[in-house]
Amino acid sequence: MLVDSFYFKFFLNCSSSFNNFQAAIGKDVIDVTLVARRCTRRNGTRMWRRGADSDGYVANFVESEQIMQLNGFTASFVQVRGSIPLLWEQIVDLTYKPKFQIVKHEEAPRVVERHFLDLRKKYGAVFAVDLVNKHGGEGRLSEKFAGAMQHVVSDDVRYLHFDFHHICGHVHFERLSILYEQISDFIERNGYLLLNEKGEKMKEQLGVVRTNCIDCLDRTNVTQSMIGRKVLEHQLRRLGVFVAEETISSHPKFDDSFKVLWANHGDDISLQYSGTHALKGDFVRYGQRTIQGILKDGWNALARYYLNNFCDGTKQDAIDLLQGHYIVSVGRDMTPPSQKGGGLEAVASFPLALSLVLTGFFFATMSLRQGRYDLRHFFFSFMWAGLSVALAAFVRANGRIFCNRPRLHKPR
């Protein structure tokens, strides 16, 4: 069935998430809405769409607008998230974390410059907050990002690296207050939109905070929810609902509703990009890490691994095809090349490869248990262990065989 391109593009331009709640503080009824709008220029799935294209459009770029309505007044605050704006990728190869690969290093300054030029045209001043790790593959990627940012940093564009995992660990997310202290002057100076009962503009947002981690899902959503909370408290103080030291946490029902709002927001965006709910969602939803939340994160991490390797490639093909980025190759023989030949590759699958590896290790273990009684068992132990290692190496080297099917279309 063909999809009309106009209606498809209209659907993509609609909000990708919408959440709302009402709560009472004293005699005041406050209506809070959170809307996410996804950019249509570099759509795709986690692992299969990373970084930026040559025009500076990045993967998983989402504009989140928090809207508060009270007694005829309307206040709005916008944040954005998006992949690190470099030409980089992760080739899916059955490893849990495929290596980060930066392509066309010499293009990095130009791509970053185009990305932030577009952000400045749309939002005004920009504060880029980078939450990735300082060491390892993430560190190398962040270092390249920081180097490219030196060419664009100005009075209107600022950059800050905040090693989320090193500072906050996996449970101490309250330490994000350290980050807020470093960006609070920017937020206070660039403000938020505020309209009075007549719809007249009392205040205008002049800049935006751009947050990223690697996926721009989990660490990013925890951070954005913290910033959204702080700004909402500023707005309520401005309208006289809160006194100087009063916070959202002072009102348990309002606090719970606000946490759920942002937790659902993070889940919606994560489901679209990764196929699972957001990790660290228990902190956003309940204000603390829980055993149940940690176990759920483990399950979601495994689910993401499976989806990345066995589902998202085909899904990415469908997205590219519907958006007009690819056209189907015309020809009678549409059989993928890897399926034409015989041998193991024609019937190979990840479960089969895994079962062979596990079987090899099982027999190796059984042989070693009896090795001290019979020298012959030592020989079979080494044989089974060698076969297991060889099979594991074969699976690793031929990861694409066991992942998604070869693409059946070509660029337009």
Short mmCIF file of C-alpha atoms in Angstrom, two decimals:
data_model
loop_
_atom_site.label_atom_id
_atom_site.label_comp_id
_atom_site.label_asym_id
_atom_site.label_seq_id
_atom_site.Cartn_x
_atom_site.Cartn_y
_atom_site.Cartn_z
CA MET A 1 0.00 0.00 0.00
CA LEU A 2 1.38 3.41 -0.96
CA VAL A 3 1.30 6.27 1.53
CA ASP A 4 0.68 9.77 0.22
CA SER A 5 3.85 11.76 0.93
CA PHE A 6 1.90 14.85 2.02
CA TYR A 7 -0.03 13.02 4.71
CA PHE A 8 3.05 11.12 5.83
CA LYS A 9 5.06 14.32 6.22
CA PHE A 10 2.09 15.91 8.02
CA PHE A 11 2.02 12.97 10.43
CA LEU A 12 5.76 13.26 11.07
CA ASN A 13 5.46 16.98 11.77
CA CYS A 14 2.80 16.41 14.41
CA SER A 15 3.88 16.15 18.03
CA SER A 16 5.52 12.83 18.86
CA SER A 17 4.38 13.00 22.48
CA PHE A 18 1.68 14.84 24.44
CA ASN A 19 1.17 14.61 28.21
CA ASN A 20 -0.90 16.78 30.56
CA PHE A 21 -2.06 17.07 34.17
CA GLN A 22 -3.99 19.46 36.39
CA ALA A 23 -3.28 20.05 40.06
CA ALA A 24 -4.46 22.44 42.74
CA ILE A 25 -2.19 24.53 44.94
CA GLY A 26 -4.41 26.27 47.46
CA LYS A 27 -7.16 27.98 45.44
CA ASP A 28 -5.16 27.94 42.22
CA VAL A 29 -5.64 25.22 39.61
CA ILE A 30 -2.54 24.74 37.51
CA ASP A 31 -2.57 23.04 34.12
CA VAL A 32 0.79 21.66 32.92
CA THR A 33 1.35 20.22 29.44
CA LEU A 34 4.47 18.68 27.94
CA VAL A 35 4.74 18.37 24.17
CA ALA A 36 7.54 16.73 22.17
CA ARG A 37 8.08 17.56 18.50
CA ARG A 38 10.48 15.36 16.55
CA CYS A 39 12.55 16.73 13.65
CA THR A 40 11.80 15.00 10.34
CA ARG A 41 15.20 15.54 8.70
CA ARG A 42 17.17 12.61 10.16
CA ASN A 43 14.64 10.10 11.41
CA GLY A 44 15.56 6.60 12.39
CA THR A 45 16.23 4.08 15.10
CA ARG A 46 18.90 3.84 17.78
CA MET A 47 22.26 2.57 16.47
CA TRP A 48 21.06 2.84 12.85
CA ARG A 49 20.76 6.65 12.96
CA ARG A 50 23.55 8.41 14.81
CA GLY A 51 25.20 11.80 14.68
CA ALA A 52 24.58 14.37 11.97
CA ASP A 53 24.32 14.47 8.21
CA SER A 54 26.38 16.80 6.03
CA ASP A 55 23.77 19.56 6.45
CA GLY A 56 24.03 19.52 10.24
CA TYR A 57 20.71 17.79 10.97
CA VAL A 58 21.09 15.30 13.82
CA ALA A 59 19.45 12.05 14.82
CA ASN A 60 16.81 11.97 17.57
CA PHE A 61 16.41 15.74 17.55
CA VAL A 62 13.38 16.53 19.71
CA GLU A 63 11.95 19.87 20.84
CA SER A 64 10.25 19.61 24.25
CA GLU A 65 7.88 22.42 25.24
CA GLN A 66 6.58 22.67 28.80
CA ILE A 67 3.41 24.79 28.96
CA MET A 68 1.83 26.04 32.18
CA GLN A 69 -1.59 27.74 32.37
CA LEU A 70 -2.89 29.49 35.46
CA ASN A 71 -5.67 32.04 35.95
CA GLY A 72 -5.55 33.13 32.31
CA PHE A 73 -1.75 33.36 32.22
CA THR A 74 0.24 31.08 29.93
CA ALA A 75 3.94 30.30 30.34
CA SER A 76 6.06 28.22 27.98
CA PHE A 77 9.62 26.88 28.17
CA VAL A 78 11.39 25.05 25.33
CA GLN A 79 14.34 22.67 25.50
CA VAL A 80 15.93 20.59 22.73
CA ARG A 81 17.86 17.33 22.58
CA GLY A 82 19.81 15.78 19.72
CA SER A 83 22.68 13.49 18.84
CA ILE A 84 26.25 14.80 18.94
CA PRO A 85 26.47 16.88 15.72
CA LEU A 86 29.41 15.07 14.14
CA LEU A 87 29.55 12.59 11.28
CA TRP A 88 29.71 9.42 13.38
CA GLU A 89 28.13 5.99 13.50
CA GLN A 90 27.99 2.66 15.30
CA ILE A 91 27.98 -0.36 13.00
CA VAL A 92 25.72 -3.06 14.46
CA ASP A 93 27.85 -6.20 14.86
CA LEU A 94 26.29 -8.20 17.74
CA THR A 95 28.49 -6.57 20.37
CA TYR A 96 26.60 -4.88 23.18
CA LYS A 97 28.26 -1.53 22.51
CA PRO A 98 29.58 -1.32 18.95
CA LYS A 99 32.60 0.93 18.51
CA PHE A 100 32.04 4.60 17.76
CA GLN A 101 33.36 5.53 14.35
CA ILE A 102 33.86 9.15 13.33
CA VAL A 103 33.85 9.55 9.56
CA LYS A 104 35.29 12.49 7.64
CA HIS A 105 37.12 14.07 10.59
CA GLU A 106 37.95 17.12 8.50
CA GLU A 107 34.21 17.87 8.10
CA ALA A 108 33.54 18.13 11.86
CA PRO A 109 33.96 21.92 12.26
CA ARG A 110 31.77 22.68 9.24
CA VAL A 111 28.98 20.29 10.32
CA VAL A 112 28.96 21.63 13.90
CA GLU A 113 28.91 25.19 12.61
CA ARG A 114 25.93 24.50 10.33
CA HIS A 115 24.06 22.75 13.14
CA PHE A 116 24.43 25.61 15.60
CA LEU A 117 23.77 28.22 12.95
CA ASP A 118 20.39 26.55 12.38
CA LEU A 119 19.71 26.43 16.13
CA ARG A 120 20.53 30.13 16.52
CA LYS A 121 18.13 31.04 13.72
CA LYS A 122 15.33 29.09 15.36
CA TYR A 123 15.89 29.64 19.07
CA GLY A 124 18.37 32.47 19.60
CA ALA A 125 21.19 31.82 22.05
CA VAL A 126 22.21 28.19 22.62
CA PHE A 127 23.78 26.45 25.61
CA ALA A 128 25.02 22.96 24.60
CA VAL A 129 25.24 20.53 27.54
CA ASP A 130 27.18 17.33 26.76
CA LEU A 131 26.47 14.52 29.26
CA VAL A 132 28.63 11.71 27.84
CA ASN A 133 31.43 9.93 29.66
CA LYS A 134 34.88 11.49 29.73
CA HIS A 135 36.72 8.23 29.06
CA GLY A 136 36.48 5.37 26.57
CA GLY A 137 34.71 5.58 23.24
CA GLU A 138 32.28 8.20 24.52
CA GLY A 139 35.22 10.27 25.73
CA ARG A 140 36.88 10.29 22.32
CA LEU A 141 33.61 11.35 20.72
CA SER A 142 33.09 14.08 23.32
CA GLU A 143 36.66 15.30 22.87
CA LYS A 144 36.07 15.67 19.13
CA PHE A 145 32.80 17.52 19.82
CA ALA A 146 34.50 19.88 22.28
CA GLY A 147 37.27 20.57 19.76
CA ALA A 148 34.78 21.41 17.02
CA MET A 149 32.83 23.65 19.40
CA GLN A 150 35.87 25.90 19.83
CA HIS A 151 35.13 27.28 16.36
CA VAL A 152 31.51 28.24 17.18
CA VAL A 153 31.56 29.24 20.86
CA SER A 154 30.61 32.91 21.25
CA ASP A 155 28.43 35.17 23.37
CA ASP A 156 25.37 33.42 21.87
CA VAL A 157 26.72 29.84 21.84
CA ARG A 158 28.10 28.19 24.95
CA TYR A 159 29.32 24.65 25.59
CA LEU A 160 29.65 22.61 28.78
CA HIS A 161 30.76 19.01 29.29
CA PHE A 162 29.20 17.37 32.35
CA ASP A 163 30.24 13.75 32.94
CA PHE A 164 26.88 12.49 34.14
CA HIS A 165 27.95 8.98 35.14
CA HIS A 166 31.14 10.11 36.90
CA ILE A 167 29.42 12.84 38.93
CA CYS A 168 25.99 11.29 39.50
CA GLY A 169 26.83 7.59 39.27
CA HIS A 170 23.75 5.41 38.93
CA VAL A 171 21.82 6.62 41.97
CA HIS A 172 22.94 10.13 43.02
CA PHE A 173 20.98 12.12 40.46
CA GLU A 174 20.39 14.89 42.97
CA ARG A 175 23.95 15.96 42.09
CA LEU A 176 22.51 17.44 38.90
CA SER A 177 22.19 20.56 41.04
CA ILE A 178 25.91 21.01 40.28
CA LEU A 179 25.03 21.23 36.60
CA TYR A 180 22.17 23.64 37.18
CA GLU A 181 24.45 26.03 39.05
CA GLN A 182 26.61 26.23 35.91
CA ILE A 183 23.75 26.95 33.51
CA SER A 184 21.32 28.88 35.75
CA ASP A 185 22.63 32.29 34.67
CA PHE A 186 21.94 31.42 31.02
CA ILE A 187 18.42 30.19 31.81
CA GLU A 188 17.58 33.23 33.92
CA ARG A 189 18.94 35.62 31.31
CA ASN A 190 17.14 34.01 28.36
CA GLY A 191 13.99 33.25 30.29
CA TYR A 192 10.72 31.78 29.08
CA LEU A 193 7.59 32.93 27.28
CA LEU A 194 4.87 34.50 29.44
CA LEU A 195 1.50 35.77 28.22
CA ASN A 196 -1.07 37.64 30.34
CA GLU A 197 -4.86 37.18 30.38
CA LYS A 198 -5.18 39.22 27.18
CA GLY A 199 -2.59 37.18 25.34
CA GLU A 200 -0.07 40.00 25.50
CA LYS A 201 3.61 39.06 25.73
CA MET A 202 5.08 39.88 29.14
CA LYS A 203 8.28 37.91 28.74
CA GLU A 204 10.02 36.11 25.89
CA GLN A 205 12.36 33.14 25.71
CA LEU A 206 15.54 34.26 23.96
CA GLY A 207 17.63 31.09 24.08
CA VAL A 208 17.50 27.32 24.46
CA VAL A 209 19.42 24.63 26.32
CA ARG A 210 20.51 21.80 24.02
CA THR A 211 21.16 18.56 25.90
CA ASN A 212 22.77 15.39 24.60
CA CYS A 213 24.15 12.10 25.81
CA ILE A 214 24.87 9.20 23.44
CA ASP A 215 21.26 8.13 22.78
CA CYS A 216 19.74 11.44 23.96
CA LEU A 217 17.19 9.40 25.92
CA ASP A 218 17.99 8.39 29.47
CA ARG A 219 20.58 10.79 30.93
CA THR A 220 19.09 13.52 28.76
CA ASN A 221 15.54 13.05 30.06
CA VAL A 222 16.66 13.04 33.70
CA THR A 223 18.53 16.30 33.08
CA GLN A 224 15.75 17.98 31.11
CA SER A 225 13.18 17.09 33.77
CA MET A 226 15.39 18.77 36.38
CA ILE A 227 15.69 21.92 34.25
CA GLY A 228 11.94 21.91 33.55
CA ARG A 229 11.23 21.66 37.28
CA LYS A 230 13.47 24.63 38.10
CA VAL A 231 11.91 26.80 35.39
CA LEU A 232 8.36 25.93 36.43
CA GLU A 233 9.21 27.00 39.98
CA HIS A 234 10.51 30.34 38.64
CA GLN A 235 7.25 30.81 36.72
CA LEU A 236 5.09 30.06 39.75
CA ARG A 237 7.07 32.52 41.85
CA ARG A 238 6.65 35.16 39.15
CA LEU A 239 2.85 34.67 39.24
CA GLY A 240 2.75 34.81 43.04
CA VAL A 241 1.76 31.17 43.60
CA PHE A 242 5.07 30.27 45.27
CA VAL A 243 6.89 32.31 47.86
CA ALA A 244 10.68 32.76 47.68
CA GLU A 245 11.80 29.40 49.11
CA GLU A 246 8.78 27.33 48.05
CA THR A 247 9.36 24.47 45.58
CA ILE A 248 7.34 21.87 43.72
CA SER A 249 8.52 19.28 46.25
CA SER A 250 6.61 21.22 48.93
CA HIS A 251 3.36 19.97 47.37
CA PRO A 252 3.40 16.14 47.21
CA LYS A 253 0.46 15.65 44.83
CA PHE A 254 1.71 18.29 42.44
CA ASP A 255 5.22 16.86 42.71
CA ASP A 256 4.04 13.32 41.91
CA SER A 257 2.08 14.50 38.88
CA PHE A 258 5.06 16.46 37.59
CA LYS A 259 7.35 13.44 37.91
CA VAL A 260 4.92 11.19 36.05
CA LEU A 261 4.56 13.84 33.33
CA TRP A 262 8.28 13.81 32.56
CA ALA A 263 8.63 10.04 33.00
CA ASN A 264 5.90 9.44 30.40
CA HIS A 265 7.52 12.03 28.17
CA GLY A 266 10.84 10.20 28.32
CA ASP A 267 9.19 6.84 27.69
CA ASP A 268 7.36 8.13 24.61
CA ILE A 269 10.54 9.48 23.01
CA SER A 270 12.53 6.37 23.96
CA LEU A 271 9.93 4.00 22.51
CA GLN A 272 10.13 5.78 19.16
CA TYR A 273 13.93 5.75 18.98
CA SER A 274 15.00 2.60 20.87
CA GLY A 275 11.83 0.49 21.08
CA THR A 276 11.82 0.37 24.91
CA HIS A 277 10.94 2.63 27.80
CA ALA A 278 13.61 5.05 29.00
CA LEU A 279 16.25 3.85 31.45
CA LYS A 280 16.57 5.62 34.81
CA GLY A 281 12.83 6.30 34.55
CA ASP A 282 12.28 5.32 38.17
CA PHE A 283 14.20 8.40 39.34
CA VAL A 284 12.15 10.70 37.10
CA ARG A 285 8.90 8.99 38.14
CA TYR A 286 9.55 8.52 41.87
CA GLY A 287 12.46 10.84 42.65
CA GLN A 288 14.77 7.97 43.64
CA ARG A 289 16.38 4.82 42.29
CA THR A 290 14.56 1.58 43.17
CA ILE A 291 15.48 -2.10 42.93
CA GLN A 292 12.51 -2.63 40.63
CA GLY A 293 13.68 0.24 38.43
CA ILE A 294 17.22 -1.13 38.22
CA LEU A 295 15.92 -4.58 37.25
CA LYS A 296 13.62 -3.01 34.67
CA ASP A 297 16.58 -1.09 33.24
CA GLY A 298 18.45 -4.38 32.86
CA TRP A 299 15.54 -5.93 30.99
CA ASN A 300 15.15 -2.88 28.75
CA ALA A 301 18.88 -2.89 28.01
CA LEU A 302 18.63 -6.52 26.83
CA ALA A 303 15.55 -5.67 24.80
CA ARG A 304 17.40 -2.79 23.13
CA TYR A 305 20.25 -5.15 22.25
CA TYR A 306 17.85 -7.57 20.60
CA LEU A 307 15.97 -4.84 18.72
CA ASN A 308 19.19 -3.17 17.54
CA ASN A 309 20.50 -6.39 16.03
CA PHE A 310 17.41 -8.17 14.72
CA CYS A 311 14.60 -5.67 14.13
CA ASP A 312 15.74 -2.09 13.71
CA GLY A 313 17.54 -2.59 10.39
CA THR A 314 14.32 -3.52 8.63
CA LYS A 315 12.50 -0.75 10.48
CA GLN A 316 15.15 1.74 9.34
CA ASP A 317 14.67 0.57 5.75
CA ALA A 318 10.93 1.24 6.03
CA ILE A 319 11.48 4.72 7.47
CA ASP A 320 13.96 5.65 4.74
CA LEU A 321 11.68 4.25 2.04
CA LEU A 322 8.57 6.09 3.24
CA GLN A 323 10.46 9.36 3.59
CA GLY A 324 11.74 9.10 0.04
CA HIS A 325 15.39 8.71 0.97
CA TYR A 326 15.58 5.43 -0.96
CA ILE A 327 13.81 3.80 -3.88
CA VAL A 328 13.38 0.07 -4.38
CA SER A 329 15.77 -1.49 -6.89
CA VAL A 330 13.86 -2.60 -9.97
CA GLY A 331 14.49 -6.20 -10.96
CA ARG A 332 12.94 -9.65 -11.01
CA ASP A 333 15.48 -11.26 -8.73
CA MET A 334 15.04 -9.60 -5.33
CA THR A 335 16.71 -12.39 -3.33
CA PRO A 336 19.39 -10.96 -1.03
CA PRO A 337 22.90 -12.04 -2.09
CA SER A 338 23.58 -13.79 1.21
CA GLN A 339 20.57 -16.06 0.65
CA LYS A 340 21.50 -17.22 -2.87
CA GLY A 341 24.43 -19.42 -1.88
CA GLY A 342 24.45 -22.57 0.15
CA GLY A 343 26.35 -23.44 3.24
CA LEU A 344 26.00 -22.15 6.74
CA GLU A 345 25.36 -18.54 5.72
CA ALA A 346 22.15 -19.51 3.93
CA VAL A 347 20.58 -20.96 7.06
CA ALA A 348 22.52 -19.22 9.80
CA SER A 349 20.71 -17.42 12.53
CA PHE A 350 21.79 -15.94 15.81
CA PRO A 351 19.99 -18.57 17.96
CA LEU A 352 21.67 -21.35 15.95
CA ALA A 353 25.11 -19.77 16.32
CA LEU A 354 24.57 -19.19 20.03
CA SER A 355 23.41 -22.77 20.61
CA LEU A 356 26.51 -24.12 18.82
CA VAL A 357 28.81 -22.00 20.95
CA LEU A 358 27.07 -23.04 24.18
CA THR A 359 27.13 -26.71 23.14
CA GLY A 360 30.86 -26.48 22.51
CA PHE A 361 31.51 -24.98 25.92
CA PHE A 362 29.27 -27.60 27.56
CA PHE A 363 31.23 -30.51 26.10
CA ALA A 364 34.51 -28.77 26.90
CA THR A 365 33.42 -28.42 30.53
CA MET A 366 32.29 -32.05 30.76
CA SER A 367 35.59 -33.22 29.33
CA LEU A 368 37.64 -31.07 31.70
CA ARG A 369 35.77 -32.47 34.70
CA GLN A 370 37.07 -35.94 33.80
CA GLY A 371 40.45 -34.78 32.49
CA ARG A 372 42.39 -35.72 35.61
CA TYR A 373 41.44 -39.39 35.19
CA ASP A 374 42.14 -39.87 31.49
CA LEU A 375 44.65 -38.08 29.24
CA ARG A 376 42.32 -38.67 26.30
CA HIS A 377 39.75 -36.34 27.86
CA PHE A 378 42.28 -33.53 27.83
CA PHE A 379 42.51 -33.85 24.07
CA PHE A 380 38.72 -33.66 23.67
CA SER A 381 38.55 -30.75 26.12
CA PHE A 382 40.97 -28.72 24.03
CA MET A 383 39.14 -29.74 20.87
CA TRP A 384 35.73 -28.63 22.13
CA ALA A 385 37.15 -25.44 23.61
CA GLY A 386 38.87 -24.67 20.30
CA LEU A 387 35.65 -25.24 18.35
CA SER A 388 33.75 -22.98 20.76
CA VAL A 389 36.27 -20.18 20.39
CA ALA A 390 36.25 -20.59 16.60
CA LEU A 391 32.45 -20.42 16.48
CA ALA A 392 32.41 -17.37 18.73
CA ALA A 393 34.96 -15.66 16.49
CA PHE A 394 32.91 -16.57 13.42
CA VAL A 395 29.76 -15.08 14.95
CA ARG A 396 31.66 -11.92 15.89
CA ALA A 397 33.29 -11.54 12.46
CA ASN A 398 30.10 -12.21 10.56
CA GLY A 399 27.71 -10.28 12.78
CA ARG A 400 25.87 -8.80 9.83
CA ILE A 401 24.85 -12.30 8.69
CA PHE A 402 22.95 -12.83 11.91
CA CYS A 403 21.54 -9.31 12.10
CA ASN A 404 19.15 -7.60 9.74
CA ARG A 405 18.70 -8.63 6.13
CA PRO A 406 20.73 -6.86 3.45
CA ARG A 407 19.04 -3.72 2.18
CA LEU A 408 17.05 -4.13 -1.01
CA HIS A 409 17.04 -0.50 -2.06
CA LYS A 410 19.48 2.11 -3.23
CA PRO A 411 19.81 5.89 -2.73
CA ARG A 412 17.72 8.08 -4.97
#
